[in-house]
Amino acid sequence: MPLPFWWLLGVLFVACLCVGMTLPTVPLFVAGTLGLGNAWAGLAVGIAFLATILSRGFAGTLTDRQGAKVATVRGLFCYIAGALVCLAAGLPGLRAIAAYEVLLIGRLLIGVGESLVAVGTITWCIGLVGPARSGQVLAWIGAAIYGALAVGGPLGIALYDRLGLAGAMAVATGLPVLALLAVARLDGLPVMAAAQRPSIWRVVGRIAPQGAIVCLQGIGFAAIGAFFALHFRAQGWAHAGLGLTAFGAGFVLVRLLFGGLPDRIGGLPVAAASLAVEALGQVLLWSASTPDAALAGAFMTGLGCSMVFPAMGRDVVHRVAPPLRGTAMGAFSAFQDLAYGLTGPLAGLLADRAGYRGVFLVGTVAAALGLAIALGLWIATRRPALTSH
């Protein structure tokens, strides 16, 4: 891999620490400090992903037309603004509802930042390395993202316990500033002109099956990100911040060991095997009676979630022309964002009525549905080859 590729991975890692620090701290702040319910906590987590969904089309178009560097830089500025607004929500003197409203604005800005940075860096990295190694590129990118989430979760909770939300967000504000300094050292890629640009909906139609698989896979991670810490504290278990760490450890381990597998054997078999492992991890979380069993479930969920995005993303890259790559990856990523955005508030309503364990049962069912779709597509793609013999 060329040196600029590793610089971009570092940029992505540092930027995503900002996201990782907010995932467990936001629900703790909303449900604990502000005294609002789990549904409100889930909405505060999920609204950032809603903003990401709604801005994916813009991020892809901006990347294709003005370049990946422009999208990445604008996204980092959104991260900075969002973290500052979240900091303001944690300052003393605000009423609970006012603090919550300010927090939602900050989360929306962070969601737009995530959209721009992710699409920009993914397209930039694929442009540097080439589409033939797109599966490996996406594997490394995911390792950077979820490695940051693994570190950011316990870091955010540690800062939150000592400094409150405002202190944690003050640290989160400085992270994208460091990433901006690194991006300034890198040369952008030339922008490729497209003779004809189809609508975003036509692009979505071409990648919908792959997107649906990624969407269903993302529910398990979203459940851990939004409710693992609350589940641990409700049970009276220590180390609530280690849920994302356990998930991220499994996630990064598989990416490091098997990152090139989709390029070698294809995306669908990798996705099918991965979703089976994720379903088992969610079952373990649902049935866990000890913190060690719950952490093992989070780790296994990370193992399973790890390769679904690069496996399906590889297929997406090969289904579109290079000048539309940013748009396609933006649309594809929006399917995963949809899972993250909906899981928080809907699972929060479920948690209020049935407890936190039910959230992980939903994750189990979602992974099983994703597995069924992946197996169906895999069988359909193999059928012509089988019938020709």
Short mmCIF file of C-alpha atoms in Angstrom, two decimals:
data_model
loop_
_atom_site.label_atom_id
_atom_site.label_comp_id
_atom_site.label_asym_id
_atom_site.label_seq_id
_atom_site.Cartn_x
_atom_site.Cartn_y
_atom_site.Cartn_z
CA MET A 1 0.00 0.00 0.00
CA PRO A 2 1.33 3.52 -0.79
CA LEU A 3 2.28 5.82 2.09
CA PRO A 4 -0.65 8.28 1.55
CA PHE A 5 -3.03 5.35 2.09
CA TRP A 6 -1.68 4.86 5.63
CA TRP A 7 -1.87 8.59 6.28
CA LEU A 8 -5.56 8.49 5.33
CA LEU A 9 -6.17 5.54 7.63
CA GLY A 10 -4.64 7.57 10.44
CA VAL A 11 -6.89 10.51 9.60
CA LEU A 12 -9.94 8.27 9.64
CA PHE A 13 -8.92 6.66 12.94
CA VAL A 14 -8.42 9.98 14.71
CA ALA A 15 -11.66 11.41 13.33
CA CYS A 16 -13.68 8.34 14.32
CA LEU A 17 -12.41 8.54 17.88
CA CYS A 18 -14.78 11.51 18.10
CA VAL A 19 -17.68 9.20 17.19
CA GLY A 20 -16.49 6.40 19.46
CA MET A 21 -16.34 8.70 22.47
CA THR A 22 -19.94 9.83 21.99
CA LEU A 23 -21.63 6.45 21.42
CA PRO A 24 -21.62 5.31 25.09
CA THR A 25 -21.51 8.75 26.71
CA VAL A 26 -24.56 10.23 24.98
CA PRO A 27 -27.05 7.62 26.30
CA LEU A 28 -25.47 7.84 29.77
CA PHE A 29 -25.90 11.63 29.71
CA VAL A 30 -29.47 11.53 28.40
CA ALA A 31 -30.79 8.66 30.54
CA GLY A 32 -28.68 9.44 33.62
CA THR A 33 -27.78 13.13 33.96
CA LEU A 34 -30.84 14.53 32.16
CA GLY A 35 -33.18 11.86 33.55
CA LEU A 36 -34.91 11.16 30.23
CA GLY A 37 -35.95 7.68 29.08
CA ASN A 38 -34.20 5.05 26.99
CA ALA A 39 -36.17 6.02 23.88
CA TRP A 40 -34.83 9.58 24.13
CA ALA A 41 -31.33 8.22 24.67
CA GLY A 42 -31.70 6.00 21.62
CA LEU A 43 -32.94 8.92 19.54
CA ALA A 44 -29.92 11.00 20.56
CA VAL A 45 -27.64 8.20 19.36
CA GLY A 46 -29.63 7.42 16.21
CA ILE A 47 -30.17 10.97 14.99
CA ALA A 48 -26.50 11.27 14.03
CA PHE A 49 -26.91 8.28 11.75
CA LEU A 50 -30.09 9.80 10.32
CA ALA A 51 -28.07 12.88 9.40
CA THR A 52 -25.47 10.59 7.86
CA ILE A 53 -28.12 8.84 5.76
CA LEU A 54 -29.59 12.09 4.48
CA SER A 55 -26.19 13.52 3.59
CA ARG A 56 -24.70 10.44 1.88
CA GLY A 57 -25.99 11.48 -1.53
CA PHE A 58 -24.51 14.94 -1.13
CA ALA A 59 -21.22 13.44 0.11
CA GLY A 60 -20.98 11.11 -2.89
CA THR A 61 -21.79 13.82 -5.41
CA LEU A 62 -19.34 16.26 -3.80
CA THR A 63 -16.62 13.61 -3.86
CA ASP A 64 -17.20 12.73 -7.51
CA ARG A 65 -17.41 16.34 -8.68
CA GLN A 66 -14.95 18.24 -6.45
CA GLY A 67 -12.68 15.50 -5.16
CA ALA A 68 -12.26 13.29 -2.13
CA LYS A 69 -10.01 15.76 -0.33
CA VAL A 70 -12.66 18.50 -0.43
CA ALA A 71 -15.28 16.14 1.04
CA THR A 72 -12.90 14.94 3.76
CA VAL A 73 -11.90 18.45 4.84
CA ARG A 74 -15.50 19.66 5.00
CA GLY A 75 -16.44 16.59 7.02
CA LEU A 76 -13.70 17.25 9.57
CA PHE A 77 -14.96 20.80 10.06
CA CYS A 78 -18.44 19.37 10.70
CA TYR A 79 -16.94 17.05 13.32
CA ILE A 80 -15.35 20.03 15.08
CA ALA A 81 -18.60 22.04 15.04
CA GLY A 82 -20.65 19.06 16.25
CA ALA A 83 -18.34 18.28 19.15
CA LEU A 84 -18.37 21.94 20.23
CA VAL A 85 -22.19 22.01 20.23
CA CYS A 86 -22.31 18.76 22.24
CA LEU A 87 -19.87 20.38 24.67
CA ALA A 88 -22.32 23.26 25.11
CA ALA A 89 -25.09 20.76 25.94
CA GLY A 90 -23.03 19.49 28.86
CA LEU A 91 -22.43 22.90 30.43
CA PRO A 92 -24.22 23.61 33.72
CA GLY A 93 -27.22 25.89 33.83
CA LEU A 94 -29.28 24.43 30.98
CA ARG A 95 -32.64 22.83 31.66
CA ALA A 96 -32.88 19.15 30.70
CA ILE A 97 -34.99 19.72 27.58
CA ALA A 98 -32.83 22.62 26.39
CA ALA A 99 -29.65 20.59 26.93
CA TYR A 100 -31.20 17.69 25.01
CA GLU A 101 -32.15 19.92 22.08
CA VAL A 102 -28.62 21.36 21.91
CA LEU A 103 -27.21 17.84 22.05
CA LEU A 104 -29.37 16.78 19.09
CA ILE A 105 -28.01 19.66 17.00
CA GLY A 106 -24.46 18.58 17.80
CA ARG A 107 -25.25 14.97 16.95
CA LEU A 108 -26.70 16.05 13.59
CA LEU A 109 -23.46 17.90 12.74
CA ILE A 110 -21.36 14.90 13.75
CA GLY A 111 -23.52 12.70 11.52
CA VAL A 112 -22.91 14.95 8.49
CA GLY A 113 -19.20 14.96 9.30
CA GLU A 114 -19.12 11.16 9.43
CA SER A 115 -20.81 10.98 6.04
CA LEU A 116 -18.37 13.32 4.32
CA VAL A 117 -15.23 11.89 5.92
CA ALA A 118 -16.19 8.27 5.30
CA VAL A 119 -17.17 8.68 1.64
CA GLY A 120 -14.21 10.97 0.99
CA THR A 121 -11.58 8.69 2.52
CA ILE A 122 -13.05 5.48 1.04
CA THR A 123 -13.09 6.94 -2.47
CA TRP A 124 -9.64 8.48 -1.96
CA CYS A 125 -8.14 5.17 -0.79
CA ILE A 126 -9.69 3.13 -3.62
CA GLY A 127 -8.40 5.72 -6.10
CA LEU A 128 -4.89 5.37 -4.66
CA VAL A 129 -4.81 1.56 -4.64
CA GLY A 130 -7.16 0.58 -7.48
CA PRO A 131 -10.52 -1.26 -7.64
CA ALA A 132 -8.88 -4.70 -7.96
CA ARG A 133 -7.95 -4.46 -4.29
CA SER A 134 -11.12 -2.69 -3.16
CA GLY A 135 -12.08 -5.46 -0.74
CA GLN A 136 -8.76 -5.17 1.04
CA VAL A 137 -8.99 -1.37 1.06
CA LEU A 138 -12.44 -1.50 2.65
CA ALA A 139 -11.20 -4.04 5.18
CA TRP A 140 -8.39 -1.72 6.32
CA ILE A 141 -10.75 1.26 6.39
CA GLY A 142 -13.17 -0.65 8.59
CA ALA A 143 -10.33 -1.70 10.88
CA ALA A 144 -9.46 1.97 11.35
CA ILE A 145 -13.08 2.95 12.00
CA TYR A 146 -13.91 0.20 14.45
CA GLY A 147 -10.50 0.29 16.05
CA ALA A 148 -11.27 3.92 16.85
CA LEU A 149 -14.67 2.92 18.24
CA ALA A 150 -13.01 0.26 20.41
CA VAL A 151 -10.62 2.83 21.87
CA GLY A 152 -13.14 5.67 21.95
CA GLY A 153 -15.79 3.82 23.97
CA PRO A 154 -13.84 3.34 27.23
CA LEU A 155 -11.98 6.63 26.69
CA GLY A 156 -15.27 8.50 26.40
CA ILE A 157 -16.74 6.86 29.50
CA ALA A 158 -13.55 7.48 31.53
CA LEU A 159 -13.60 11.17 30.57
CA TYR A 160 -17.35 11.38 31.16
CA ASP A 161 -17.06 9.91 34.67
CA ARG A 162 -14.32 12.38 35.57
CA LEU A 163 -15.14 15.52 33.58
CA GLY A 164 -18.76 15.16 32.53
CA LEU A 165 -20.06 15.46 28.97
CA ALA A 166 -18.47 18.88 28.44
CA GLY A 167 -15.00 17.59 29.35
CA ALA A 168 -15.33 14.53 27.13
CA MET A 169 -16.49 16.65 24.20
CA ALA A 170 -13.65 19.11 24.71
CA VAL A 171 -11.23 16.25 24.03
CA ALA A 172 -13.37 15.08 21.09
CA THR A 173 -13.16 18.56 19.55
CA GLY A 174 -9.38 18.39 19.32
CA LEU A 175 -9.29 15.07 17.47
CA PRO A 176 -10.58 16.25 14.05
CA VAL A 177 -8.24 19.25 14.32
CA LEU A 178 -5.32 16.79 14.37
CA ALA A 179 -6.84 14.99 11.38
CA LEU A 180 -7.08 18.27 9.45
CA LEU A 181 -3.37 18.90 9.98
CA ALA A 182 -2.61 15.46 8.54
CA VAL A 183 -4.91 15.92 5.51
CA ALA A 184 -3.14 19.19 4.66
CA ARG A 185 -0.01 17.14 3.89
CA LEU A 186 -1.72 14.99 1.26
CA ASP A 187 -2.30 15.63 -2.43
CA GLY A 188 -5.85 15.10 -3.66
CA LEU A 189 -6.75 12.85 -6.59
CA PRO A 190 -7.77 14.27 -9.98
CA VAL A 191 -11.52 14.45 -10.54
CA MET A 192 -12.81 12.18 -13.32
CA ALA A 193 -15.61 13.51 -15.49
CA ALA A 194 -18.63 11.32 -16.21
CA ALA A 195 -20.38 11.57 -19.56
CA GLN A 196 -23.72 10.92 -17.90
CA ARG A 197 -24.60 10.85 -14.20
CA PRO A 198 -27.62 8.71 -13.30
CA SER A 199 -29.86 9.72 -10.43
CA ILE A 200 -29.00 8.56 -6.92
CA TRP A 201 -32.09 6.33 -6.99
CA ARG A 202 -30.87 4.45 -10.06
CA VAL A 203 -27.57 3.84 -8.28
CA VAL A 204 -29.45 2.66 -5.18
CA GLY A 205 -31.43 0.22 -7.32
CA ARG A 206 -28.23 -1.37 -8.63
CA ILE A 207 -26.81 -1.99 -5.17
CA ALA A 208 -30.00 -2.59 -3.13
CA PRO A 209 -29.41 -6.32 -2.34
CA GLN A 210 -25.88 -5.65 -1.10
CA GLY A 211 -27.17 -2.65 0.84
CA ALA A 212 -29.94 -4.67 2.51
CA ILE A 213 -27.38 -7.20 3.77
CA VAL A 214 -25.21 -4.45 5.23
CA CYS A 215 -28.26 -2.80 6.81
CA LEU A 216 -29.31 -5.98 8.62
CA GLN A 217 -25.72 -6.60 9.74
CA GLY A 218 -25.50 -3.12 11.25
CA ILE A 219 -28.34 -3.64 13.74
CA GLY A 220 -26.18 -5.82 15.99
CA PHE A 221 -23.45 -3.20 16.25
CA ALA A 222 -25.99 -0.40 16.79
CA ALA A 223 -27.55 -2.33 19.67
CA ILE A 224 -24.16 -2.68 21.35
CA GLY A 225 -23.20 0.93 20.73
CA ALA A 226 -26.43 2.37 22.14
CA PHE A 227 -27.36 0.00 24.95
CA PHE A 228 -24.44 -2.17 26.06
CA ALA A 229 -23.22 0.34 28.66
CA LEU A 230 -26.76 0.91 29.97
CA HIS A 231 -27.35 -2.86 30.13
CA PHE A 232 -24.18 -3.37 32.18
CA ARG A 233 -25.03 -0.58 34.61
CA ALA A 234 -28.59 -1.86 34.99
CA GLN A 235 -27.17 -5.28 35.91
CA GLY A 236 -24.70 -3.73 38.36
CA TRP A 237 -21.74 -5.03 36.36
CA ALA A 238 -18.43 -3.20 36.15
CA HIS A 239 -16.51 -2.19 33.00
CA ALA A 240 -19.52 -0.95 31.05
CA GLY A 241 -17.24 0.80 28.57
CA LEU A 242 -15.62 -2.43 27.40
CA GLY A 243 -18.53 -3.46 25.16
CA LEU A 244 -17.27 -1.45 22.19
CA THR A 245 -13.73 -2.52 23.03
CA ALA A 246 -14.66 -6.20 22.88
CA PHE A 247 -16.63 -5.65 19.67
CA GLY A 248 -13.80 -3.64 18.12
CA ALA A 249 -11.16 -6.21 19.10
CA GLY A 250 -13.03 -8.98 17.29
CA PHE A 251 -13.77 -6.71 14.37
CA VAL A 252 -10.18 -5.56 13.86
CA LEU A 253 -8.75 -9.07 14.40
CA VAL A 254 -10.76 -10.48 11.50
CA ARG A 255 -9.93 -7.50 9.29
CA LEU A 256 -6.21 -7.98 9.91
CA LEU A 257 -6.26 -11.74 9.34
CA PHE A 258 -8.78 -12.04 6.50
CA GLY A 259 -8.98 -8.58 4.94
CA GLY A 260 -8.14 -9.84 1.44
CA LEU A 261 -10.60 -12.75 1.47
CA PRO A 262 -13.45 -11.08 -0.50
CA ASP A 263 -11.02 -10.24 -3.34
CA ARG A 264 -9.95 -13.90 -3.47
CA ILE A 265 -13.20 -15.89 -3.10
CA GLY A 266 -15.95 -13.30 -3.64
CA GLY A 267 -18.13 -11.20 -1.39
CA LEU A 268 -21.24 -13.33 -0.87
CA PRO A 269 -19.66 -16.42 0.74
CA VAL A 270 -17.69 -14.19 3.08
CA ALA A 271 -20.82 -12.22 4.00
CA ALA A 272 -22.85 -15.39 4.64
CA ALA A 273 -20.27 -16.90 6.99
CA SER A 274 -19.86 -13.58 8.77
CA LEU A 275 -23.59 -13.10 9.40
CA ALA A 276 -23.84 -16.60 10.88
CA VAL A 277 -21.12 -15.69 13.40
CA GLU A 278 -22.79 -12.35 14.18
CA ALA A 279 -26.10 -14.11 14.91
CA LEU A 280 -24.36 -16.41 17.37
CA GLY A 281 -22.75 -13.42 19.08
CA GLN A 282 -26.11 -11.69 19.49
CA VAL A 283 -27.64 -14.87 20.91
CA LEU A 284 -24.84 -15.01 23.47
CA LEU A 285 -25.46 -11.37 24.42
CA TRP A 286 -29.20 -11.99 24.75
CA SER A 287 -28.72 -15.01 27.02
CA ALA A 288 -25.67 -13.80 29.00
CA SER A 289 -25.99 -14.08 32.78
CA THR A 290 -22.48 -12.83 33.57
CA PRO A 291 -20.44 -9.85 32.33
CA ASP A 292 -17.81 -12.18 30.87
CA ALA A 293 -20.44 -13.93 28.74
CA ALA A 294 -21.81 -10.57 27.57
CA LEU A 295 -18.33 -9.36 26.61
CA ALA A 296 -17.76 -12.64 24.76
CA GLY A 297 -21.00 -12.01 22.85
CA ALA A 298 -19.85 -8.51 21.93
CA PHE A 299 -16.50 -9.92 20.78
CA MET A 300 -18.20 -12.59 18.64
CA THR A 301 -20.54 -9.98 17.17
CA GLY A 302 -17.44 -8.00 16.17
CA LEU A 303 -15.97 -11.10 14.55
CA GLY A 304 -19.14 -11.55 12.51
CA CYS A 305 -19.76 -7.92 11.57
CA SER A 306 -16.19 -7.39 10.43
CA MET A 307 -16.19 -8.56 6.83
CA VAL A 308 -19.77 -7.88 5.71
CA PHE A 309 -19.19 -4.29 4.63
CA PRO A 310 -15.98 -4.92 2.63
CA ALA A 311 -17.43 -8.10 1.14
CA MET A 312 -20.52 -6.34 -0.17
CA GLY A 313 -18.62 -3.10 -0.85
CA ARG A 314 -16.28 -4.97 -3.18
CA ASP A 315 -19.28 -6.06 -5.23
CA VAL A 316 -20.61 -2.49 -5.28
CA VAL A 317 -17.30 -1.05 -6.54
CA HIS A 318 -17.35 -3.49 -9.46
CA ARG A 319 -20.95 -2.64 -10.38
CA VAL A 320 -20.38 1.05 -11.21
CA ALA A 321 -18.07 3.12 -13.41
CA PRO A 322 -15.11 4.87 -11.68
CA PRO A 323 -16.56 8.41 -12.00
CA LEU A 324 -19.62 7.26 -10.03
CA ARG A 325 -17.70 5.46 -7.31
CA GLY A 326 -18.23 8.14 -4.68
CA THR A 327 -21.97 8.24 -5.34
CA ALA A 328 -22.22 4.45 -5.19
CA MET A 329 -20.25 4.17 -1.96
CA GLY A 330 -22.31 6.98 -0.45
CA ALA A 331 -25.54 5.19 -1.30
CA PHE A 332 -24.16 1.85 -0.13
CA SER A 333 -23.00 3.30 3.19
CA ALA A 334 -26.44 4.85 3.70
CA PHE A 335 -27.93 1.37 4.08
CA GLN A 336 -25.66 0.75 7.07
CA ASP A 337 -26.49 4.19 8.43
CA LEU A 338 -30.18 3.30 8.16
CA ALA A 339 -29.61 0.41 10.56
CA TYR A 340 -27.74 2.64 12.98
CA GLY A 341 -30.31 5.43 12.77
CA LEU A 342 -33.40 3.26 13.31
CA THR A 343 -32.00 0.85 15.87
CA GLY A 344 -31.37 3.49 18.54
CA PRO A 345 -34.88 4.92 18.99
CA LEU A 346 -36.80 1.71 18.16
CA ALA A 347 -34.63 -0.45 20.40
CA GLY A 348 -34.96 2.22 23.10
CA LEU A 349 -38.74 1.81 23.03
CA LEU A 350 -38.29 -1.96 23.27
CA ALA A 351 -35.83 -1.60 26.16
CA ASP A 352 -38.33 0.56 28.09
CA ARG A 353 -40.92 -2.23 27.84
CA ALA A 354 -38.96 -5.49 27.74
CA GLY A 355 -35.51 -4.66 29.12
CA TYR A 356 -32.17 -4.44 27.39
CA ARG A 357 -31.91 -8.16 26.57
CA GLY A 358 -34.69 -7.87 24.02
CA VAL A 359 -32.57 -5.44 22.01
CA PHE A 360 -30.01 -8.17 21.37
CA LEU A 361 -32.72 -10.61 20.35
CA VAL A 362 -33.68 -8.16 17.61
CA GLY A 363 -30.03 -8.12 16.54
CA THR A 364 -30.13 -11.92 16.31
CA VAL A 365 -33.17 -11.91 14.04
CA ALA A 366 -31.69 -9.19 11.82
CA ALA A 367 -28.42 -11.10 11.34
CA ALA A 368 -30.37 -14.26 10.48
CA LEU A 369 -32.38 -12.37 7.83
CA GLY A 370 -29.18 -10.97 6.37
CA LEU A 371 -27.75 -14.48 6.24
CA ALA A 372 -30.83 -15.70 4.35
CA ILE A 373 -30.51 -12.92 1.74
CA ALA A 374 -26.77 -13.52 1.27
CA LEU A 375 -27.30 -17.26 0.83
CA GLY A 376 -30.10 -16.64 -1.66
CA LEU A 377 -27.94 -14.30 -3.75
CA TRP A 378 -24.98 -16.66 -3.59
CA ILE A 379 -27.08 -19.61 -4.78
CA ALA A 380 -28.56 -17.48 -7.58
CA THR A 381 -25.12 -16.39 -8.82
CA ARG A 382 -23.81 -19.96 -8.77
CA ARG A 383 -26.83 -21.52 -10.50
CA PRO A 384 -25.80 -20.62 -14.11
CA ALA A 385 -22.37 -22.15 -13.54
CA LEU A 386 -23.89 -25.28 -12.00
CA THR A 387 -26.46 -25.77 -14.78
CA SER A 388 -23.85 -25.34 -17.53
CA HIS A 389 -22.04 -28.55 -16.53
#
